């Protein structure tokens, strides 16, 4: 069926099967491969994107459910004047190793800072608690989000 | 890669439209709320509906508010909405206790209150919470609405009284100024389904006499998610540790857990008793704090 969807501010129209998952629409049809696809069981969180501004696991959302709605992926983080503070925070505090979890972590971090510009360590850990990182032990992810908050407060 | 079987997709624009679509597409059609139980089941081909009726546009079903002396929670309220709702938390802290430990924040952004109870998973947390606080389900069909006590809502694992052409629209809970409530859960890791969990709601009269007790249990095979014998034992008795411990023993003896990857029967039965005691203690403390 015909869907129309706005991803990172751009409108797309596609003819898709209702059973196509949002993560596969993004990766395979729109070639936005920054959103990753891991467990396929709504547990790991590497597929997190913002749907109408809210973090969701895109392996558990049908593409047709997102029709007429706004999606934001990691490709949409960068601003016209440079990197998003969240991206800069992950660079400054070495918030990734292999990078597989990173796009999902950054989308949730973006949402968190939009709602809570000065999150505590506990609040950051709570926000990303549905997302798995196999490399960093989370310490540097938490530091990266704190760094992003500082960058935003300073700018 | 897990791919659901093929199906047709329809998007409902109102409650009436959803009900008409359900009627038109017949018993092989399913309501699609947050999709966080249904889509995983479809990926595993445990569910193969012919049509999905998406009700995510029905924002009129997402309200959480007080009407008269009842707390009313729309079926499409997301877990995150219930967790953020001050009215829900002030009248029924049990709901915040439970929501805080259901899945993870991202899943909670999507999963709905209505989808949770309609899923009727034997380990669903909200089923126990709503059983404890003696909520009523409002169900709408072509001929209007009917109400069913949450204690008669579940007809078996993954089965409820909601008919194929009906929609759960709301849960209603009577507000009791003399009441307190709490929910406690043991999980293997953050965000997991419960090994066992218990919710309790108490109303206290003079000298802390228990005038009404509700105990909901999940993941331990309690009939209708209720510890009826323990509730009956507590009514009319003073709210004391001794009575809570005894109620826990009764609840543990009457539930029927089964062994699985989350633990053996003995362990779950032990948890059922201990968590009943802790939930009752928490509920009583909150009721007493409101009374002073
Ligand atoms: C990773 C993960 C972890 C989880 N952990 C927990 C946990 O710890 N505890 C817990 O209790 N739950 C947990 N859940 C389950 C989750 O809370 C619920 O199953 C989920 O939110 C169901 O709601 P939904 O809106 O997604 O329902 P859906 O998946 O859309 O629907 C579920 C069922 O209910 C029916 N339905 C939905 N809404 C209605 C309605 N209004 N009227 C009639 N029928 C309806 C559907 O047709 C379907 O059969 C977890 C889920 C995931 C993915
Ligand atoms: S791929 Fe979506 S949660 Fe793991
Ligand atoms: S950086 Fe490798 S999984 Fe997180």
Short mmCIF file of C-alpha atoms and ligand atoms in Angstrom, two decimals:
data_model
loop_
_atom_site.label_atom_id
_atom_site.label_comp_id
_atom_site.label_asym_id
_atom_site.label_seq_id
_atom_site.Cartn_x
_atom_site.Cartn_y
_atom_site.Cartn_z
CA UNK A 1 0.00 0.00 0.00
CA UNK A 2 1.00 3.60 -0.58
CA UNK A 3 2.57 5.37 2.40
CA UNK A 4 3.90 8.86 2.81
CA UNK A 5 6.35 9.51 5.57
CA UNK A 6 8.57 12.37 6.61
CA UNK A 7 12.09 11.31 7.56
CA UNK A 8 14.51 13.95 8.80
CA UNK A 9 12.32 16.63 7.27
CA UNK A 10 12.14 15.03 3.82
CA UNK A 11 8.92 13.58 2.42
CA UNK A 12 9.01 10.10 0.96
CA UNK A 13 6.28 8.15 -0.80
CA UNK A 14 6.66 4.43 -1.18
CA UNK A 15 4.51 1.47 -2.07
CA UNK A 16 5.12 -1.14 0.67
CA UNK A 17 3.69 -4.37 2.02
CA UNK A 18 1.87 -3.76 5.32
CA UNK A 19 4.19 -6.28 6.97
CA UNK A 20 7.31 -4.23 6.25
CA UNK A 21 8.89 -3.07 9.50
CA UNK A 22 9.92 0.55 9.94
CA UNK A 23 13.57 -0.43 10.46
CA UNK A 24 13.63 -2.16 7.06
CA UNK A 25 11.86 0.72 5.35
CA UNK A 26 14.56 3.04 6.65
CA UNK A 27 17.51 0.80 5.89
CA UNK A 28 16.53 -1.08 2.75
CA UNK A 29 14.10 1.22 0.93
CA UNK A 30 15.35 4.66 1.96
CA UNK A 31 18.97 3.54 2.34
CA UNK A 32 19.30 5.28 5.69
CA UNK A 33 21.55 2.65 7.19
CA UNK A 34 22.58 4.65 10.25
CA UNK A 35 19.68 3.01 12.10
CA UNK A 36 20.84 -0.47 13.00
CA UNK A 37 19.02 -3.75 13.24
CA UNK A 38 20.06 -6.25 15.89
CA UNK A 39 17.98 -8.55 18.05
CA UNK A 40 14.75 -8.16 16.07
CA UNK A 41 12.88 -8.82 19.35
CA UNK A 42 12.50 -5.29 20.82
CA UNK A 43 15.17 -5.96 23.42
CA UNK A 44 18.47 -4.44 22.25
CA UNK A 45 17.47 -0.91 21.17
CA UNK A 46 19.95 -0.49 18.30
CA UNK A 47 16.96 0.31 16.07
CA UNK A 48 15.69 3.26 18.13
CA UNK A 49 14.43 6.24 16.09
CA UNK A 50 12.20 9.14 17.03
CA UNK A 51 8.58 8.72 15.89
CA UNK A 52 6.69 11.99 16.25
CA UNK A 53 9.53 13.02 18.55
CA UNK A 54 9.42 9.96 20.83
CA UNK A 55 12.05 7.16 20.93
CA UNK A 56 10.63 3.85 19.66
CA UNK A 57 12.12 0.52 18.65
CA UNK A 58 11.66 0.54 14.89
CA UNK A 59 11.89 -3.26 14.62
CA UNK A 60 8.54 -3.36 16.41
CA UNK A 61 6.72 -0.67 14.43
CA UNK A 62 5.19 -1.32 11.01
CA UNK A 63 6.20 1.12 8.29
CA UNK A 64 2.48 1.66 7.55
CA UNK A 65 1.96 2.75 11.17
CA UNK A 66 4.46 5.55 10.56
CA UNK A 67 2.65 6.80 7.46
CA UNK A 68 1.68 10.44 7.85
CA UNK A 69 4.06 10.79 10.79
CA UNK A 70 7.49 12.29 11.39
CA UNK A 71 10.54 10.08 11.82
CA UNK A 72 13.96 11.27 12.88
CA UNK A 73 17.02 9.07 12.53
CA UNK A 74 20.69 9.51 13.34
CA UNK A 75 21.20 10.96 9.85
CA UNK A 76 18.95 13.83 10.94
CA UNK A 77 20.96 14.77 14.04
CA UNK A 78 23.57 16.95 12.39
CA UNK A 79 22.64 20.65 12.26
CA UNK A 80 23.33 23.17 9.54
CA UNK A 81 26.06 24.68 11.72
CA UNK A 82 27.78 21.41 12.60
CA UNK A 83 27.36 18.31 14.72
CA UNK A 84 24.60 17.97 17.26
CA UNK A 85 25.97 18.36 20.82
CA UNK A 86 25.03 14.72 21.39
CA UNK A 87 27.31 13.65 18.54
CA UNK A 88 30.07 15.93 19.82
CA UNK A 89 29.59 14.54 23.33
CA UNK A 90 30.10 10.97 22.08
CA UNK A 91 33.28 12.07 20.30
CA UNK A 92 34.63 14.02 23.27
CA UNK A 93 34.00 11.24 25.82
CA UNK A 94 34.75 8.24 23.62
CA UNK A 95 31.12 7.05 23.88
CA UNK A 96 31.53 4.23 21.39
CA UNK A 97 33.79 1.41 20.39
CA UNK A 98 32.26 -0.72 17.64
CA UNK A 99 29.43 1.79 17.16
CA UNK A 100 26.65 -0.73 16.73
CA UNK A 101 24.51 0.65 19.58
CA UNK A 102 25.50 4.26 19.00
CA UNK A 103 22.78 5.59 16.72
CA UNK A 104 20.05 4.27 19.04
CA UNK A 105 21.85 5.61 22.10
CA UNK A 106 22.22 9.04 20.52
CA UNK A 107 18.55 9.26 19.50
CA UNK A 108 17.43 8.46 23.04
CA UNK A 109 20.00 10.91 24.40
CA UNK A 110 18.66 13.63 22.08
CA UNK A 111 15.12 13.00 23.37
CA UNK A 112 16.32 12.99 26.98
CA UNK A 113 18.13 16.32 26.67
CA UNK A 114 15.13 17.89 24.93
CA UNK A 115 13.02 17.02 27.98
CA UNK A 116 15.60 17.23 30.72
CA UNK A 117 18.56 19.48 29.83
CA UNK A 118 20.49 18.61 32.99
CA UNK A 119 20.02 14.87 33.59
CA UNK A 120 21.70 13.10 36.49
CA UNK A 121 23.73 9.96 35.95
CA UNK A 122 20.80 7.94 37.26
CA UNK A 123 18.39 9.58 34.85
CA UNK A 124 20.69 8.89 31.92
CA UNK A 125 21.08 5.24 32.92
CA UNK A 126 17.31 4.92 33.29
CA UNK A 127 16.67 6.48 29.85
CA UNK A 128 19.00 4.05 28.05
CA UNK A 129 18.06 1.03 30.15
CA UNK A 130 16.27 -0.62 27.23
CA UNK A 131 19.35 -0.41 25.02
CA UNK A 132 22.29 -2.76 25.07
CA UNK A 133 25.94 -1.88 24.56
CA UNK A 134 28.36 -4.77 24.39
CA UNK A 135 31.52 -2.65 24.30
CA UNK A 136 31.67 0.35 26.56
CA UNK A 137 30.24 -0.93 29.82
CA UNK A 138 28.00 2.17 29.58
CA UNK A 139 30.34 4.39 31.59
CA UNK A 140 31.49 6.40 28.60
CA UNK A 141 28.00 6.59 27.17
CA UNK A 142 26.79 8.20 30.39
CA UNK A 143 29.78 10.59 30.31
CA UNK A 144 29.05 11.41 26.67
CA UNK A 145 25.46 12.37 27.43
CA UNK A 146 26.61 14.48 30.37
CA UNK A 147 29.15 16.13 28.08
CA UNK A 148 26.39 16.85 25.54
CA UNK A 149 24.32 18.46 28.29
CA UNK A 150 27.27 20.67 29.22
CA UNK A 151 27.90 21.63 25.61
CA UNK A 152 24.27 22.58 25.24
CA UNK A 153 24.22 24.58 28.46
CA UNK A 154 27.33 26.44 27.34
CA UNK A 155 26.15 27.28 23.85
CA UNK B 1 15.04 -12.15 9.77
CA UNK B 2 11.60 -12.42 11.34
CA UNK B 3 8.84 -11.41 8.94
CA UNK B 4 5.15 -11.48 9.78
CA UNK B 5 2.80 -13.35 7.45
CA UNK B 6 0.88 -11.15 5.04
CA UNK B 7 -2.13 -9.20 6.25
CA UNK B 8 -4.27 -6.24 5.32
CA UNK B 9 -3.89 -2.96 7.18
CA UNK B 10 -6.66 -0.53 8.05
CA UNK B 11 -6.41 2.63 10.10
CA UNK B 12 -9.39 3.54 12.26
CA UNK B 13 -10.36 7.21 12.57
CA UNK B 14 -12.81 6.83 15.48
CA UNK B 15 -13.98 4.24 17.98
CA UNK B 16 -17.10 3.61 15.89
CA UNK B 17 -14.99 3.25 12.76
CA UNK B 18 -12.71 0.73 14.50
CA UNK B 19 -15.71 -1.33 15.59
CA UNK B 20 -17.23 -1.21 12.09
CA UNK B 21 -13.89 -2.32 10.58
CA UNK B 22 -13.65 -5.19 13.08
CA UNK B 23 -17.18 -6.29 12.19
CA UNK B 24 -16.51 -6.03 8.46
CA UNK B 25 -13.26 -8.01 8.56
CA UNK B 26 -14.53 -10.72 10.88
CA UNK B 27 -12.88 -12.77 13.63
CA UNK B 28 -9.50 -12.98 11.86
CA UNK B 29 -9.04 -9.22 12.27
CA UNK B 30 -7.09 -7.92 15.25
CA UNK B 31 -6.80 -4.55 16.90
CA UNK B 32 -3.32 -3.04 16.65
CA UNK B 33 -2.50 -0.76 19.60
CA UNK B 34 1.18 -0.26 20.50
CA UNK B 35 1.98 -3.49 18.69
CA UNK B 36 4.61 -4.44 21.24
CA UNK B 37 3.04 -7.80 21.95
CA UNK B 38 1.21 -8.40 18.69
CA UNK B 39 4.04 -7.59 16.24
CA UNK B 40 6.58 -9.84 18.05
CA UNK B 41 3.96 -12.63 18.03
CA UNK B 42 3.34 -12.07 14.33
CA UNK B 43 7.07 -12.15 13.60
CA UNK B 44 7.24 -15.53 15.30
CA UNK B 45 4.07 -16.57 13.41
CA UNK B 46 2.39 -17.24 16.74
CA UNK B 47 -0.28 -14.86 15.47
CA UNK B 48 -1.35 -14.62 11.83
CA UNK B 49 -4.24 -12.15 11.69
CA UNK B 50 -5.71 -11.48 8.26
CA UNK B 51 -6.32 -7.82 9.00
CA UNK B 52 -4.92 -5.33 11.48
CA UNK B 53 -7.07 -2.41 12.61
CA UNK B 54 -4.66 0.31 13.76
CA UNK B 55 -6.20 2.39 16.58
CA UNK B 56 -3.19 4.67 17.18
CA UNK B 57 -5.06 7.69 15.80
CA UNK B 58 -7.76 7.42 18.49
CA UNK B 59 -6.34 10.07 20.79
CA UNK B 60 -9.74 10.23 22.54
CA UNK B 61 -8.79 6.87 24.09
CA UNK B 62 -5.53 8.19 25.54
CA UNK B 63 -6.94 10.34 28.35
CA UNK B 64 -6.16 9.74 32.01
CA UNK B 65 -8.49 11.77 34.24
CA UNK B 66 -10.77 11.81 37.26
CA UNK B 67 -14.48 11.70 36.51
CA UNK B 68 -16.69 11.94 39.59
CA UNK B 69 -15.21 9.53 42.13
CA UNK B 70 -13.44 7.37 39.58
CA UNK B 71 -10.01 7.39 37.99
CA UNK B 72 -10.50 6.78 34.25
CA UNK B 73 -7.68 5.49 32.09
CA UNK B 74 -8.15 5.30 28.32
CA UNK B 75 -7.14 2.08 26.61
CA UNK B 76 -4.66 3.91 24.37
CA UNK B 77 -2.82 5.58 27.25
CA UNK B 78 0.80 4.48 26.79
CA UNK B 79 2.73 2.97 29.69
CA UNK B 80 4.79 6.18 29.68
CA UNK B 81 1.60 8.30 29.99
CA UNK B 82 0.41 6.35 33.01
CA UNK B 83 3.85 6.61 34.61
CA UNK B 84 3.82 10.38 34.03
CA UNK B 85 0.23 10.91 35.20
CA UNK B 86 0.05 12.77 38.50
CA UNK B 87 -3.63 12.02 39.10
CA UNK B 88 -3.03 8.31 38.59
CA UNK B 89 -0.01 8.33 40.89
CA UNK B 90 -1.66 10.32 43.65
CA UNK B 91 -4.77 8.13 43.86
CA UNK B 92 -3.12 4.85 42.96
CA UNK B 93 0.66 4.80 43.56
CA UNK B 94 0.49 1.07 42.74
CA UNK B 95 0.19 2.11 39.08
CA UNK B 96 3.40 4.10 39.20
CA UNK B 97 5.17 1.32 41.11
CA UNK B 98 4.14 -1.14 38.39
CA UNK B 99 4.80 1.09 35.40
CA UNK B 100 8.26 1.89 36.66
CA UNK B 101 9.22 -1.78 36.33
CA UNK B 102 7.33 -2.70 33.14
CA UNK B 103 9.73 -3.23 30.25
CA UNK B 104 12.05 -0.26 29.55
CA UNK B 105 11.40 3.43 28.83
CA UNK B 106 11.45 3.01 25.04
CA UNK B 107 9.00 0.09 25.07
CA UNK B 108 6.86 2.09 27.51
CA UNK B 109 6.63 4.89 24.94
CA UNK B 110 4.73 2.55 22.67
CA UNK B 111 2.95 -0.17 24.66
CA UNK B 112 -0.54 0.74 25.87
CA UNK B 113 -2.57 0.03 28.98
CA UNK B 114 -5.38 -1.51 26.90
CA UNK B 115 -2.99 -3.65 24.87
CA UNK B 116 -1.39 -4.95 28.05
CA UNK B 117 -4.59 -6.20 29.62
CA UNK B 118 -6.05 -7.45 26.30
CA UNK B 119 -2.88 -9.41 25.68
CA UNK B 120 -3.67 -11.28 28.94
CA UNK B 121 -0.19 -12.73 29.15
CA UNK B 122 -0.04 -14.79 32.37
CA UNK B 123 2.93 -12.60 33.43
CA UNK B 124 1.45 -9.20 32.56
CA UNK B 125 2.11 -6.70 35.35
CA UNK B 126 -0.87 -4.41 34.82
CA UNK B 127 -3.29 -7.33 35.00
CA UNK B 128 -2.28 -7.89 38.62
CA UNK B 129 -2.30 -4.17 39.42
CA UNK B 130 -5.79 -3.61 38.02
CA UNK B 131 -7.06 -6.78 39.69
CA UNK B 132 -5.75 -5.51 43.04
CA UNK B 133 -7.50 -2.15 42.75
CA UNK B 134 -10.70 -3.76 41.49
CA UNK B 135 -10.89 -1.84 38.24
CA UNK B 136 -13.74 -2.12 35.78
CA UNK B 137 -13.23 -2.50 32.03
CA UNK B 138 -15.43 -0.53 29.65
CA UNK B 139 -15.91 -2.47 26.42
CA UNK B 140 -17.59 -1.02 23.35
CA UNK B 141 -19.28 -2.86 20.48
CA UNK B 142 -21.78 -2.07 17.76
CA UNK B 143 -24.62 -2.11 20.31
CA UNK B 144 -23.01 0.26 22.80
CA UNK B 145 -20.84 -0.21 25.87
CA UNK B 146 -20.79 -2.77 28.64
CA UNK B 147 -18.71 -2.97 31.79
CA UNK B 148 -16.89 -5.98 33.20
CA UNK B 149 -14.98 -6.25 36.46
CA UNK B 150 -11.26 -6.84 35.88
CA UNK B 151 -11.73 -9.92 38.03
CA UNK B 152 -14.00 -11.40 35.37
CA UNK B 153 -12.10 -9.94 32.41
CA UNK B 154 -9.55 -12.74 31.95
CA UNK B 155 -10.96 -16.02 30.69
CA UNK B 156 -7.62 -17.83 30.42
CA UNK B 157 -4.05 -17.32 29.22
CA UNK B 158 -4.09 -14.81 26.32
CA UNK B 159 -7.89 -14.74 26.45
CA UNK B 160 -10.35 -12.13 27.66
CA UNK B 161 -14.08 -11.37 27.50
CA UNK B 162 -13.51 -8.76 24.77
CA UNK B 163 -15.36 -10.09 21.71
CA UNK B 164 -13.97 -10.14 18.15
CA UNK B 165 -15.96 -7.04 17.13
CA UNK B 166 -15.41 -5.17 20.39
CA UNK B 167 -12.89 -2.65 21.64
CA UNK B 168 -11.67 -2.13 25.18
CA UNK B 169 -12.03 1.62 25.55
CA UNK B 170 -11.34 2.44 29.19
CA UNK B 171 -10.46 1.20 32.65
CA UNK B 172 -12.25 2.80 35.58
CA UNK B 173 -11.16 2.59 39.20
CA UNK B 174 -13.13 3.87 42.22
CA UNK B 175 -11.18 6.44 44.24
CA UNK B 176 -10.98 5.75 47.98
CA UNK B 177 -9.58 8.51 50.21
CA UNK B 178 -8.97 5.90 52.94
CA UNK B 179 -6.97 3.66 50.63
CA UNK B 180 -3.30 2.85 50.00
CA UNK B 181 -1.70 0.68 47.35
CA UNK B 182 1.68 -0.71 46.30
CA UNK B 183 3.27 -3.06 43.77
CA UNK B 184 6.42 -5.12 44.16
CA UNK B 185 8.13 -7.23 41.53
CA UNK B 186 11.13 -9.49 41.32
CA UNK B 187 12.74 -9.59 37.88
CA UNK B 188 15.95 -11.21 36.65
CA UNK B 189 17.25 -7.95 35.22
CA UNK B 190 15.93 -4.44 34.66
CA UNK B 191 13.09 -4.36 32.14
CA UNK B 192 12.36 -8.07 32.20
CA UNK B 193 9.05 -9.77 32.76
CA UNK B 194 8.40 -10.68 36.39
CA UNK B 195 9.61 -13.87 38.04
CA UNK B 196 6.72 -13.00 40.34
CA UNK B 197 4.96 -9.78 41.28
CA UNK B 198 2.21 -8.75 43.66
CA UNK B 199 0.07 -5.65 43.96
CA UNK B 200 -1.99 -4.79 47.03
CA UNK B 201 -4.66 -2.22 47.82
CA UNK B 202 -6.00 -1.70 51.32
CA UNK B 203 -8.71 0.49 52.80
CA UNK B 204 -8.33 1.16 56.49
CA UNK B 205 -11.02 2.14 58.98
CA UNK B 206 -10.83 3.02 62.69
CA UNK B 207 -7.79 1.66 64.54
CA UNK B 208 -6.36 0.59 61.18
CA UNK B 209 -8.95 -2.10 60.72
CA UNK B 210 -8.89 -3.43 57.15
CA UNK B 211 -12.26 -2.67 55.59
CA UNK B 212 -11.30 -3.90 52.14
CA UNK B 213 -8.29 -5.71 50.71
CA UNK B 214 -7.34 -6.33 47.09
CA UNK B 215 -4.38 -8.52 46.18
CA UNK B 216 -3.32 -9.09 42.58
CA UNK B 217 -0.58 -11.55 41.61
CA UNK B 218 1.08 -12.21 38.29
CA UNK B 219 3.35 -14.90 36.84
CA UNK B 220 2.41 -17.34 39.61
CA UNK B 221 -0.72 -18.93 38.15
CA UNK B 222 -3.24 -17.18 40.41
CA UNK B 223 -6.79 -17.56 39.10
CA UNK B 224 -7.92 -14.24 37.54
CA UNK B 225 -4.63 -12.73 38.84
CA UNK B 226 -6.28 -12.54 42.31
CA UNK B 227 -5.36 -13.92 45.74
CA UNK B 228 -9.00 -14.24 46.83
CA UNK B 229 -8.43 -16.40 49.94
CA UNK B 230 -5.82 -14.01 51.33
CA UNK B 231 -8.13 -11.05 50.71
CA UNK B 232 -10.96 -12.76 52.56
CA UNK B 233 -8.64 -13.57 55.47
CA UNK B 234 -7.61 -9.91 55.86
CA UNK B 235 -11.04 -8.26 55.80
CA UNK B 236 -12.04 -7.05 59.25
CA UNK B 237 -8.59 -7.65 60.78
CA UNK B 238 -6.20 -4.93 61.93
CA UNK B 239 -3.40 -4.04 59.51
CA UNK B 240 -0.46 -5.71 61.28
CA UNK B 241 2.74 -7.43 60.18
CA UNK B 242 1.46 -10.68 61.64
CA UNK B 243 -1.69 -10.63 59.52
CA UNK B 244 0.26 -9.64 56.43
CA UNK B 245 2.62 -12.58 56.93
CA UNK B 246 -0.29 -14.95 57.31
CA UNK B 247 -1.97 -13.50 54.21
CA UNK B 248 1.28 -14.12 52.33
CA UNK B 249 1.27 -17.74 53.43
CA UNK B 250 -2.31 -18.15 52.26
CA UNK B 251 -1.63 -16.46 48.92
CA UNK B 252 1.44 -18.66 48.36
CA UNK B 253 -0.51 -21.81 49.16
CA UNK B 254 -3.32 -20.98 46.74
CA UNK B 255 -1.33 -19.87 43.71
CA UNK B 256 -0.15 -22.30 41.08
CA UNK B 257 3.23 -21.32 39.59
CA UNK B 258 4.98 -23.37 36.95
CA UNK B 259 8.70 -23.88 36.47
CA UNK B 260 10.36 -22.11 33.55
CA UNK B 261 13.56 -20.25 32.69
CA UNK B 262 12.68 -17.69 35.37
CA UNK B 263 12.77 -20.20 38.18
CA UNK B 264 11.44 -23.36 39.82
CA UNK B 265 8.05 -23.71 41.47
CA UNK B 266 9.30 -23.52 45.07
CA UNK B 267 11.13 -20.29 44.46
CA UNK B 268 8.14 -18.66 42.79
CA UNK B 269 5.82 -19.81 45.55
CA UNK B 270 8.20 -18.39 48.12
CA UNK B 271 8.24 -15.09 46.22
CA UNK B 272 4.44 -15.06 46.05
CA UNK B 273 4.24 -15.15 49.85
CA UNK B 274 7.04 -12.72 50.53
CA UNK B 275 5.94 -10.21 47.89
CA UNK B 276 2.36 -10.35 49.16
CA UNK B 277 3.65 -9.41 52.59
CA UNK B 278 5.75 -6.55 51.23
CA UNK B 279 2.98 -5.21 48.98
CA UNK B 280 0.51 -5.25 51.88
CA UNK B 281 3.01 -3.50 54.11
CA UNK B 282 3.59 -0.83 51.45
CA UNK B 283 -0.13 -0.35 50.87
CA UNK B 284 -0.83 -0.02 54.61
CA UNK B 285 1.96 2.52 55.10
CA UNK B 286 0.56 4.65 52.31
CA UNK B 287 -3.01 4.40 53.61
CA UNK B 288 -1.83 5.43 57.09
CA UNK B 289 0.20 8.32 55.69
CA UNK B 290 -2.94 9.62 54.00
CA UNK B 291 -5.02 9.32 57.16
CA UNK B 292 -2.81 11.63 59.28
C1 LIG C 1 10.91 -5.93 25.41
C2 LIG C 1 9.58 -5.97 26.09
C3 LIG C 1 9.52 -6.11 27.46
C4 LIG C 1 8.28 -6.18 28.11
N1 LIG C 1 8.27 -6.30 29.46
C5 LIG C 1 7.08 -6.33 30.10
C6 LIG C 1 7.02 -6.43 31.52
O1 LIG C 1 8.03 -6.45 32.22
N2 LIG C 1 5.80 -6.51 32.10
C7 LIG C 1 4.65 -6.46 31.37
O2 LIG C 1 3.58 -6.53 31.96
N3 LIG C 1 4.68 -6.33 30.04
C8 LIG C 1 5.86 -6.27 29.40
N4 LIG C 1 5.88 -6.16 28.04
C9 LIG C 1 4.62 -6.18 27.32
C10 LIG C 1 4.05 -4.86 27.16
O3 LIG C 1 3.85 -4.16 28.34
C11 LIG C 1 2.67 -5.10 26.60
O4 LIG C 1 2.55 -6.36 26.08
C12 LIG C 1 2.42 -4.28 25.49
O5 LIG C 1 2.54 -2.97 25.92
C13 LIG C 1 1.01 -4.55 24.96
O6 LIG C 1 0.45 -3.37 24.62
P1 LIG C 1 0.38 -2.92 23.12
O7 LIG C 1 -0.33 -1.64 23.12
O8 LIG C 1 1.72 -2.97 22.52
O9 LIG C 1 -0.57 -4.06 22.53
P2 LIG C 1 -0.63 -4.75 21.11
O10 LIG C 1 0.57 -5.57 20.90
O11 LIG C 1 -0.99 -3.75 20.08
O12 LIG C 1 -1.90 -5.67 21.35
C14 LIG C 1 -1.87 -6.78 22.23
C15 LIG C 1 -3.18 -7.55 22.09
O13 LIG C 1 -4.27 -6.80 22.61
C16 LIG C 1 -5.24 -6.53 21.61
N5 LIG C 1 -5.69 -5.15 21.86
C17 LIG C 1 -4.89 -4.08 22.04
N6 LIG C 1 -5.62 -3.00 22.37
C18 LIG C 1 -6.91 -3.39 22.38
C19 LIG C 1 -8.14 -2.71 22.65
N7 LIG C 1 -8.18 -1.43 23.00
N8 LIG C 1 -9.29 -3.43 22.56
C20 LIG C 1 -9.26 -4.73 22.24
N9 LIG C 1 -8.13 -5.43 21.98
C21 LIG C 1 -6.96 -4.76 22.04
C22 LIG C 1 -4.54 -6.74 20.30
O14 LIG C 1 -5.45 -7.12 19.28
C23 LIG C 1 -3.58 -7.86 20.66
O15 LIG C 1 -4.25 -9.08 20.61
C24 LIG C 1 7.09 -6.10 27.36
C25 LIG C 1 7.13 -5.96 25.97
C26 LIG C 1 8.36 -5.89 25.33
C27 LIG C 1 8.37 -5.75 23.85
S1 LIG C 2 16.56 -4.67 16.69
FE1 LIG C 2 14.98 -3.51 17.56
S2 LIG C 2 15.29 -3.72 19.66
FE2 LIG C 2 16.84 -4.99 18.83
S1 LIG C 3 29.81 0.52 21.12
FE1 LIG C 3 29.75 -1.55 20.55
S2 LIG C 3 27.77 -2.11 21.24
FE2 LIG C 3 27.96 -0.16 22.04
#
